[in-house]
mmCIF file of C-alpha atoms in Angstrom:
data_model
loop_
_atom_site.group_PDB
_atom_site.id
_atom_site.type_symbol
_atom_site.label_atom_id
_atom_site.label_comp_id
_atom_site.label_asym_id
_atom_site.label_seq_id
_atom_site.Cartn_x
_atom_site.Cartn_y
_atom_site.Cartn_z
ATOM 1 C CA MET I 1 -0.977 19.674 -10.567
ATOM 2 C CA GLN I 2 2.063 22.075 -10.755
ATOM 3 C CA ILE I 3 5.031 22.279 -7.918
ATOM 4 C CA GLY I 4 8.204 24.029 -7.610
ATOM 5 C CA LEU I 5 10.304 21.747 -5.480
ATOM 6 C CA ILE I 6 13.817 23.303 -3.845
ATOM 7 C CA GLY I 7 16.411 21.147 -2.823
ATOM 8 C CA LEU I 8 17.770 18.137 -5.498
ATOM 9 C CA GLY I 9 19.626 15.729 -3.130
ATOM 10 C CA ARG I 10 19.253 12.352 -1.925
ATOM 11 C CA MET I 11 15.428 12.924 -1.312
ATOM 12 C CA GLY I 12 14.349 16.249 -2.628
ATOM 13 C CA GLY I 13 15.649 14.615 -6.175
ATOM 14 C CA ASN I 14 13.580 11.394 -6.029
ATOM 15 C CA ILE I 15 10.418 13.622 -4.763
ATOM 16 C CA ALA I 16 10.722 15.190 -8.271
ATOM 17 C CA ARG I 17 11.192 11.745 -10.280
ATOM 18 C CA ARG I 18 8.239 10.148 -8.400
ATOM 19 C CA LEU I 19 5.724 13.032 -9.158
ATOM 20 C CA ILE I 20 7.041 13.366 -12.662
ATOM 21 C CA ALA I 21 6.816 9.273 -13.522
ATOM 22 C CA ARG I 22 4.127 8.532 -10.994
ATOM 23 C CA GLY I 23 1.929 11.170 -11.207
ATOM 24 C CA ARG I 24 2.350 13.271 -14.331
ATOM 25 C CA HIS I 25 2.654 16.431 -12.402
ATOM 26 C CA ASP I 26 4.125 19.476 -13.813
ATOM 27 C CA VAL I 27 7.315 19.647 -11.574
ATOM 28 C CA VAL I 28 10.013 22.878 -11.788
ATOM 29 C CA VAL I 29 13.330 22.524 -10.129
ATOM 30 C CA TYR I 30 16.020 24.689 -8.462
ATOM 31 C CA GLY I 31 19.229 23.718 -6.280
ATOM 32 C CA ARG I 32 22.426 25.070 -5.910
ATOM 33 C CA ASN I 33 23.963 22.141 -7.482
ATOM 34 C CA ALA I 34 23.981 22.944 -11.380
ATOM 35 C CA ASN I 35 24.497 19.292 -12.394
ATOM 36 C CA GLU I 36 21.162 18.213 -10.395
ATOM 37 C CA VAL I 37 19.261 20.719 -11.813
ATOM 38 C CA GLU I 38 20.327 19.680 -15.268
ATOM 39 C CA THR I 39 19.906 15.939 -14.885
ATOM 40 C CA LEU I 40 16.937 16.264 -13.513
ATOM 41 C CA GLY I 41 15.701 18.769 -16.419
ATOM 42 C CA ARG I 42 16.508 15.828 -18.675
ATOM 43 C CA GLU I 43 14.286 13.583 -16.807
ATOM 44 C CA GLY I 44 11.173 15.972 -17.175
ATOM 45 C CA ALA I 45 11.797 18.421 -14.983
ATOM 46 C CA THR I 46 11.525 22.386 -15.735
ATOM 47 C CA ALA I 47 14.856 23.744 -14.204
ATOM 48 C CA GLY I 48 15.068 26.896 -12.930
ATOM 49 C CA SER I 49 17.498 28.918 -12.861
ATOM 50 C CA SER I 50 16.914 30.812 -9.322
ATOM 51 C CA LEU I 51 14.580 31.233 -6.850
ATOM 52 C CA LYS I 52 12.707 33.975 -8.367
ATOM 53 C CA ASP I 53 12.715 32.380 -11.985
ATOM 54 C CA LEU I 54 11.079 28.922 -10.642
ATOM 55 C CA VAL I 55 8.533 31.424 -8.960
ATOM 56 C CA GLU I 56 7.783 33.269 -11.936
ATOM 57 C CA ARG I 57 7.824 29.675 -13.967
ATOM 58 C CA LEU I 58 4.371 28.220 -11.664
ATOM 59 C CA ALA I 59 1.185 29.156 -12.338
ATOM 60 C CA ALA I 60 -1.268 30.906 -9.497
ATOM 61 C CA PRO I 61 -1.806 29.612 -6.698
ATOM 62 C CA ARG I 62 1.720 28.424 -6.604
ATOM 63 C CA THR I 63 2.851 25.847 -4.540
ATOM 64 C CA ILE I 64 6.615 24.812 -3.543
ATOM 65 C CA TRP I 65 7.996 22.422 -1.450
ATOM 66 C CA VAL I 66 11.491 22.908 -0.016
ATOM 67 C CA MET I 67 13.816 19.790 1.124
ATOM 68 C CA LEU I 68 16.503 21.410 2.839
ATOM 69 C CA PRO I 69 18.464 20.364 5.845
ATOM 70 C CA ALA I 70 16.294 21.894 8.462
ATOM 71 C CA GLY I 71 17.949 24.941 10.251
ATOM 72 C CA PRO I 72 19.864 28.275 8.657
ATOM 73 C CA VAL I 73 19.575 27.142 5.598
ATOM 74 C CA THR I 74 15.648 26.322 4.950
ATOM 75 C CA GLU I 75 14.865 29.415 7.233
ATOM 76 C CA ASP I 76 16.625 31.238 4.487
ATOM 77 C CA HIS I 77 14.723 30.102 1.956
ATOM 78 C CA VAL I 78 11.760 30.281 3.534
ATOM 79 C CA SER I 79 11.963 33.625 4.467
ATOM 80 C CA GLU I 80 13.370 34.597 0.669
ATOM 81 C CA LEU I 81 9.969 32.674 -0.668
ATOM 82 C CA GLY I 82 8.020 34.584 1.617
ATOM 83 C CA ASP I 83 9.053 38.115 -0.244
ATOM 84 C CA LEU I 84 8.787 36.953 -3.659
ATOM 85 C CA LEU I 85 5.412 34.778 -3.091
ATOM 86 C CA SER I 86 1.743 36.234 -3.350
ATOM 87 C CA SER I 87 -1.451 36.077 -1.511
ATOM 88 C CA GLY I 88 -3.088 32.361 -1.993
ATOM 89 C CA ASP I 89 0.710 30.742 -2.409
ATOM 90 C CA THR I 90 1.544 27.969 -0.529
ATOM 91 C CA ILE I 91 5.031 26.849 1.352
ATOM 92 C CA ILE I 92 5.356 23.153 1.814
ATOM 93 C CA ASP I 93 8.585 22.113 4.067
ATOM 94 C CA GLY I 94 9.548 18.700 4.064
ATOM 95 C CA GLY I 95 12.575 18.215 5.799
ATOM 96 C CA ASN I 96 12.783 17.643 9.438
ATOM 97 C CA THR I 97 12.348 21.710 10.700
ATOM 98 C CA PHE I 98 11.626 21.570 14.510
ATOM 99 C CA TRP I 99 7.979 21.885 14.908
ATOM 100 C CA GLN I 100 7.808 25.038 16.617
ATOM 101 C CA ASP I 101 9.453 26.772 14.504
ATOM 102 C CA ASP I 102 6.922 25.419 11.796
ATOM 103 C CA ILE I 103 4.184 27.713 14.041
ATOM 104 C CA ARG I 104 6.034 30.741 14.036
ATOM 105 C CA ARG I 105 6.327 30.597 10.226
ATOM 106 C CA ALA I 106 2.851 29.824 9.594
ATOM 107 C CA ALA I 107 1.982 32.626 11.667
ATOM 108 C CA GLU I 108 4.362 34.994 10.145
ATOM 109 C CA LEU I 109 3.562 33.781 6.814
ATOM 110 C CA ARG I 110 -0.346 34.017 6.986
ATOM 111 C CA GLU I 111 0.080 37.928 7.120
ATOM 112 C CA LYS I 112 0.788 38.040 3.652
ATOM 113 C CA GLY I 113 -2.080 35.476 3.117
ATOM 114 C CA ILE I 114 0.597 32.981 2.259
ATOM 115 C CA HIS I 115 -0.493 29.669 3.114
ATOM 116 C CA TYR I 116 2.608 27.179 4.999
ATOM 117 C CA VAL I 117 2.303 23.251 5.123
ATOM 118 C CA ASP I 118 4.854 20.891 7.391
ATOM 119 C CA VAL I 119 5.351 17.639 6.171
ATOM 120 C CA GLY I 120 7.407 14.962 7.973
ATOM 121 C CA THR I 121 8.437 12.802 5.472
ATOM 122 C CA SER I 122 9.955 9.311 6.261
ATOM 123 C CA GLY I 123 11.151 6.889 3.411
ATOM 124 C CA GLY I 124 15.017 7.880 2.988
ATOM 125 C CA VAL I 125 16.709 6.791 -0.452
ATOM 126 C CA TRP I 126 13.772 4.194 -1.002
ATOM 127 C CA GLY I 127 11.481 6.436 -1.187
ATOM 128 C CA LEU I 128 11.368 6.887 -5.285
ATOM 129 C CA GLU I 129 10.668 3.119 -5.500
ATOM 130 C CA ARG I 130 8.686 2.675 -2.227
ATOM 131 C CA GLY I 131 6.961 5.835 -1.789
ATOM 132 C CA TYR I 132 7.370 8.410 1.390
ATOM 133 C CA CYS I 133 5.174 7.992 4.591
ATOM 134 C CA MET I 134 3.805 11.660 5.320
ATOM 135 C CA MET I 135 2.446 13.442 8.302
ATOM 136 C CA ILE I 136 1.401 16.506 7.355
ATOM 137 C CA GLY I 137 0.220 19.900 9.459
ATOM 138 C CA GLY I 138 -1.686 22.359 8.261
ATOM 139 C CA ASP I 139 -4.781 23.773 7.001
ATOM 140 C CA LYS I 140 -7.465 21.465 5.986
ATOM 141 C CA ALA I 141 -8.401 23.182 2.688
ATOM 142 C CA ILE I 142 -5.198 22.656 1.582
ATOM 143 C CA ILE I 143 -3.945 19.978 2.365
ATOM 144 C CA ASP I 144 -7.122 19.251 0.734
ATOM 145 C CA ARG I 145 -6.439 20.954 -2.379
ATOM 146 C CA LEU I 146 -2.626 19.348 -2.262
ATOM 147 C CA ASP I 147 -3.765 15.982 -2.285
ATOM 148 C CA PRO I 148 -2.809 14.528 -5.742
ATOM 149 C CA ILE I 149 0.624 15.702 -4.449
ATOM 150 C CA PHE I 150 0.651 13.427 -1.365
ATOM 151 C CA ALA I 151 -0.916 10.671 -3.220
ATOM 152 C CA THR I 152 1.205 10.181 -5.634
ATOM 153 C CA LEU I 153 4.143 10.225 -3.005
ATOM 154 C CA ALA I 154 2.680 7.713 -0.506
ATOM 155 C CA PRO I 155 3.212 4.775 -0.527
ATOM 156 C CA GLY I 156 0.175 3.605 -1.067
ATOM 157 C CA ILE I 157 -1.730 0.661 0.730
ATOM 158 C CA GLY I 158 0.601 -2.464 -0.741
ATOM 159 C CA GLN I 159 0.547 -5.761 0.612
ATOM 160 C CA ILE I 160 0.335 -4.612 4.085
ATOM 161 C CA PRO I 161 -3.141 -6.449 5.508
ATOM 162 C CA GLN I 162 -5.817 -3.739 6.660
ATOM 163 C CA THR I 163 -6.130 -3.098 10.576
ATOM 164 C CA GLU I 164 -9.154 -4.272 11.960
ATOM 165 C CA GLY I 165 -11.866 -1.776 13.194
ATOM 166 C CA ARG I 166 -10.601 0.965 10.953
ATOM 167 C CA ASP I 167 -14.032 1.306 9.223
ATOM 168 C CA GLY I 168 -15.514 4.795 9.049
ATOM 169 C CA ARG I 169 -11.630 6.601 9.647
ATOM 170 C CA ASP I 170 -9.639 8.581 7.459
ATOM 171 C CA PRO I 171 -8.651 6.055 4.137
ATOM 172 C CA ARG I 172 -5.758 8.132 3.650
ATOM 173 C CA VAL I 173 -4.032 6.817 6.353
ATOM 174 C CA GLU I 174 -3.976 3.775 4.813
ATOM 175 C CA GLN I 175 -2.197 4.735 1.465
ATOM 176 C CA GLY I 176 0.495 6.146 3.915
ATOM 177 C CA TYR I 177 -0.288 9.980 4.573
ATOM 178 C CA LEU I 178 -1.592 11.215 7.393
ATOM 179 C CA HIS I 179 -3.119 15.094 8.089
ATOM 180 C CA ALA I 180 -1.953 15.214 11.591
ATOM 181 C CA GLY I 181 -3.542 18.737 12.902
ATOM 182 C CA PRO I 182 -2.213 22.621 12.231
ATOM 183 C CA SER I 183 1.076 23.877 11.544
ATOM 184 C CA GLY I 184 3.599 22.385 13.447
ATOM 185 C CA ALA I 185 1.709 19.100 13.910
ATOM 186 C CA GLY I 186 3.075 17.107 11.091
ATOM 187 C CA HIS I 187 6.769 17.592 12.175
ATOM 188 C CA PHE I 188 5.741 17.358 15.878
ATOM 189 C CA VAL I 189 4.654 13.361 14.917
ATOM 190 C CA LYS I 190 7.646 12.964 12.673
ATOM 191 C CA MET I 191 9.857 14.348 15.434
ATOM 192 C CA VAL I 192 8.250 11.663 18.062
ATOM 193 C CA HIS I 193 8.711 8.760 14.747
ATOM 194 C CA ASN I 194 12.512 9.707 14.681
ATOM 195 C CA GLY I 195 12.715 9.276 18.480
ATOM 196 C CA ILE I 196 11.240 5.812 18.374
ATOM 197 C CA GLU I 197 13.549 5.097 15.557
ATOM 198 C CA TYR I 198 16.238 5.952 17.794
ATOM 199 C CA GLY I 199 15.299 3.258 20.296
ATOM 200 C CA LEU I 200 14.389 0.812 18.157
ATOM 201 C CA MET I 201 17.833 0.652 16.332
ATOM 202 C CA GLN I 202 19.720 0.974 19.590
ATOM 203 C CA ALA I 203 17.519 -2.993 20.707
ATOM 204 C CA TYR I 204 18.887 -4.401 17.582
ATOM 205 C CA ALA I 205 22.220 -2.691 17.720
ATOM 206 C CA GLU I 206 22.884 -4.201 21.537
ATOM 207 C CA GLY I 207 21.213 -7.542 21.011
ATOM 208 C CA PHE I 208 23.666 -7.930 18.127
ATOM 209 C CA ASP I 209 26.659 -6.806 20.023
ATOM 210 C CA ILE I 210 25.626 -9.598 22.747
ATOM 211 C CA LEU I 211 25.415 -11.948 19.941
ATOM 212 C CA LYS I 212 28.746 -11.485 18.762
ATOM 213 C CA ASN I 213 30.572 -11.154 22.070
ATOM 214 C CA ALA I 214 29.105 -14.875 22.944
ATOM 215 C CA ASN I 215 32.289 -15.965 22.606
ATOM 216 C CA MET I 216 34.747 -14.266 23.948
ATOM 217 C CA ASP I 217 37.453 -15.505 26.307
ATOM 218 C CA ALA I 218 36.354 -13.619 29.727
ATOM 219 C CA LEU I 219 33.028 -16.173 29.210
ATOM 220 C CA PRO I 220 33.434 -19.938 30.731
ATOM 221 C CA GLU I 221 34.345 -22.274 28.011
ATOM 222 C CA ARG I 222 31.143 -24.135 28.554
ATOM 223 C CA HIS I 223 29.078 -20.582 28.497
ATOM 224 C CA ARG I 224 30.643 -19.772 25.404
ATOM 225 C CA PHE I 225 28.604 -19.747 21.829
ATOM 226 C CA ASP I 226 30.770 -19.135 18.373
ATOM 227 C CA LEU I 227 27.176 -17.589 16.775
ATOM 228 C CA ASN I 228 26.716 -16.989 12.755
ATOM 229 C CA VAL I 229 25.448 -13.383 13.595
ATOM 230 C CA PRO I 230 24.558 -12.792 9.611
ATOM 231 C CA ASP I 231 22.736 -15.918 9.810
ATOM 232 C CA ILE I 232 20.614 -14.990 12.794
ATOM 233 C CA ALA I 233 19.712 -11.846 11.494
ATOM 234 C CA GLU I 234 18.397 -13.605 8.538
ATOM 235 C CA VAL I 235 16.385 -15.993 10.413
ATOM 236 C CA TRP I 236 14.566 -13.384 12.518
ATOM 237 C CA ARG I 237 13.180 -11.907 9.396
ATOM 238 C CA ARG I 238 11.207 -14.830 8.832
ATOM 239 C CA GLY I 239 7.979 -15.428 10.744
ATOM 240 C CA SER I 240 10.212 -13.435 13.899
ATOM 241 C CA VAL I 241 8.259 -10.743 15.913
ATOM 242 C CA ILE I 242 11.183 -8.181 15.977
ATOM 243 C CA SER I 243 11.496 -8.137 12.224
ATOM 244 C CA SER I 244 11.307 -5.055 10.510
ATOM 245 C CA TRP I 245 12.715 -2.870 7.469
ATOM 246 C CA LEU I 246 15.641 -1.725 9.958
ATOM 247 C CA LEU I 247 16.300 -5.801 10.456
ATOM 248 C CA ASP I 248 16.225 -6.325 6.953
ATOM 249 C CA LEU I 249 19.082 -3.322 6.320
ATOM 250 C CA THR I 250 20.712 -4.887 9.453
ATOM 251 C CA ALA I 251 20.732 -8.145 8.186
ATOM 252 C CA SER I 252 21.873 -6.893 4.018
ATOM 253 C CA ALA I 253 24.646 -4.784 5.958
ATOM 254 C CA LEU I 254 26.112 -8.391 7.889
ATOM 255 C CA ALA I 255 25.502 -10.502 4.906
ATOM 256 C CA LYS I 256 27.979 -8.056 2.849
ATOM 257 C CA SER I 257 30.294 -8.340 6.577
ATOM 258 C CA GLU I 258 30.390 -9.923 9.319
ATOM 259 C CA ALA I 259 32.381 -7.578 11.509
ATOM 260 C CA LEU I 260 31.019 -4.634 9.402
ATOM 261 C CA GLU I 261 34.488 -3.083 8.919
ATOM 262 C CA THR I 262 33.556 -0.376 6.645
ATOM 263 C CA TYR I 263 31.600 1.434 9.800
ATOM 264 C CA SER I 264 34.071 2.957 12.538
ATOM 265 C CA GLY I 265 30.911 3.198 14.672
ATOM 266 C CA PHE I 266 30.861 6.964 15.049
ATOM 267 C CA VAL I 267 26.820 7.526 15.387
ATOM 268 C CA ASP I 268 25.375 11.060 14.390
ATOM 269 C CA ASP I 269 22.576 12.825 15.617
ATOM 270 C CA SER I 270 20.035 14.620 13.344
ATOM 271 C CA GLY I 271 18.702 16.421 16.071
ATOM 272 C CA GLU I 272 14.852 14.906 16.335
ATOM 273 C CA GLY I 273 16.156 12.480 19.415
ATOM 274 C CA ARG I 274 17.099 15.760 21.237
ATOM 275 C CA TRP I 275 13.733 17.487 20.267
ATOM 276 C CA THR I 276 11.438 14.156 20.926
ATOM 277 C CA VAL I 277 13.843 13.897 24.692
ATOM 278 C CA ASN I 278 12.508 17.860 25.171
ATOM 279 C CA ALA I 279 9.451 17.098 24.168
ATOM 280 C CA ALA I 280 8.962 14.473 26.913
ATOM 281 C CA ILE I 281 9.968 16.399 29.497
ATOM 282 C CA ASP I 282 7.606 19.190 28.781
ATOM 283 C CA GLU I 283 5.109 16.830 28.863
ATOM 284 C CA ALA I 284 6.786 14.954 32.059
ATOM 285 C CA VAL I 285 6.497 11.545 30.069
ATOM 286 C CA SER I 286 8.888 8.840 30.905
ATOM 287 C CA ALA I 287 10.892 8.329 27.729
ATOM 288 C CA ASP I 288 13.745 6.175 28.916
ATOM 289 C CA VAL I 289 14.669 4.212 25.749
ATOM 290 C CA ILE I 290 14.411 7.056 23.870
ATOM 291 C CA THR I 291 16.974 8.981 26.210
ATOM 292 C CA ALA I 292 18.905 6.354 26.606
ATOM 293 C CA ALA I 293 19.554 5.623 23.002
ATOM 294 C CA LEU I 294 20.345 9.016 22.152
ATOM 295 C CA TYR I 295 23.227 9.325 24.753
ATOM 296 C CA ALA I 296 24.533 6.175 23.149
ATOM 297 C CA ARG I 297 25.021 7.837 20.250
ATOM 298 C CA PHE I 298 26.754 10.463 22.265
ATOM 299 C CA ARG I 299 29.153 7.878 23.991
ATOM 300 C CA SER I 300 29.953 6.375 20.558
ATOM 301 C CA ARG I 301 32.003 9.886 19.237
ATOM 302 C CA LYS I 302 34.508 8.469 22.185
ATOM 303 C CA ASP I 303 34.599 4.286 21.987
ATOM 304 C CA HIS I 304 33.136 2.603 19.517
ATOM 305 C CA THR I 305 31.646 -1.029 19.640
ATOM 306 C CA PHE I 306 30.164 -3.636 17.000
ATOM 307 C CA ALA I 307 26.651 -2.064 18.444
ATOM 308 C CA GLU I 308 27.641 1.047 17.223
ATOM 309 C CA LYS I 309 28.766 -0.478 14.028
ATOM 310 C CA VAL I 310 25.514 -1.530 13.613
ATOM 311 C CA LEU I 311 23.738 1.321 14.011
ATOM 312 C CA SER I 312 26.177 3.094 11.538
ATOM 313 C CA ALA I 313 25.022 0.211 8.827
ATOM 314 C CA MET I 314 20.875 0.683 9.571
ATOM 315 C CA ARG I 315 21.656 4.645 9.232
ATOM 316 C CA HIS I 316 23.535 4.072 5.904
ATOM 317 C CA GLY I 317 20.743 1.345 5.372
ATOM 318 C CA PHE I 318 17.922 3.744 5.039
ATOM 319 C CA GLY I 319 19.305 7.186 4.255
ATOM 320 C CA GLY I 320 22.431 7.203 2.538
ATOM 321 C CA HIS I 321 23.877 8.715 5.995
ATOM 322 C CA THR I 322 27.416 8.534 6.042
ATOM 323 C CA GLU I 323 29.986 9.075 9.081
ATOM 324 C CA PRO I 324 31.990 12.124 8.931
ATOM 325 C CA PRO I 325 35.610 11.858 8.021
ATOM 326 C CA SER I 326 36.981 12.906 11.228
ATOM 327 C CA PRO I 327 34.753 12.311 14.026
ATOM 328 C CA GLU I 328 34.150 15.621 15.960
ATOM 329 C CA PRO I 329 34.448 15.527 19.717
ATOM 330 C CA VAL I 330 31.298 15.008 21.803
ATOM 331 C CA GLY I 331 29.087 18.497 21.815
ATOM 332 C CA GLN I 332 30.394 19.617 18.431
ATOM 333 C CA SER I 333 28.172 17.721 15.673
ATOM 334 C CA LYS I 334 26.400 20.141 13.705
ATOM 335 C CA ASN I 335 22.873 19.636 14.522
ATOM 336 C CA HIS I 336 21.214 20.402 11.206
ATOM 337 C CA PRO I 337 18.545 17.460 10.464
ATOM 338 C CA THR I 338 17.772 15.457 7.665
ATOM 339 C CA SER I 339 15.000 13.393 6.599
ATOM 340 C CA SER I 340 15.115 9.477 6.874
#
């Protein structure tokens, strides 16, 4: 299939590469960084010089995937595309947009005959090799038409054992992508995914902090343990019930540096955790763990512990997230999410 792709950063560039290499799709790219556009042009993409040029290079019905930070940047690009595209064309937002914005955009674009699809995309910087888990919102007919795109980007069933009792259910789910529901449903599911991610990461971080401090002077000598934390992380990867990709990333970071001295422990939040807590409040659902994990990130910006360094290491591992060079005061961090 032919597809346009806007935003060629950590994830957008690799989405283009996966489509070119694995699906032999015709990919037209555009981004504000000319070097990124030129690089992908050499790798098999068609380079666009502007949004208008990108649109003109696509045959109707056009499909354009926007992979930009959520917030004003994506809003501006979707709005401009709405003026450039024609009835029957489709805009895909693959970032971490707030799901209520998806509902509004879909309604506005529908008046012009333009389709809108929201795709919660998980896979981080590893997506080129591993594939992307996708949670998709929008009209079924459009999503079915775009299936070759999603099938190429998805990780596939791989070595994961099949779940018993799934006979007769949507087989695409086992390939790593899901039609979650109407507009907004894809990003709503991805929002909760990232809220859960907050809680899982915090549990690992606190556990390793307890292990690291098991030899502190304040403890009675007979109660102290001088534990090899990197080895504990590694052994837990082997058959433990808490094994996971997040644990893999933690073990890798600890093996390189047990003290994690390259991380300050300043842990940003990218928005989805706040939105998940707000959704829980709206639904009167208790979300104690996710809420506490979010608040722990706020606290990390004033007082850094080893637990926060573990969190920083995991975020860098799966998403390439780097710490701000100069930590900002609590409440002043920029709230423009990128995909994890």
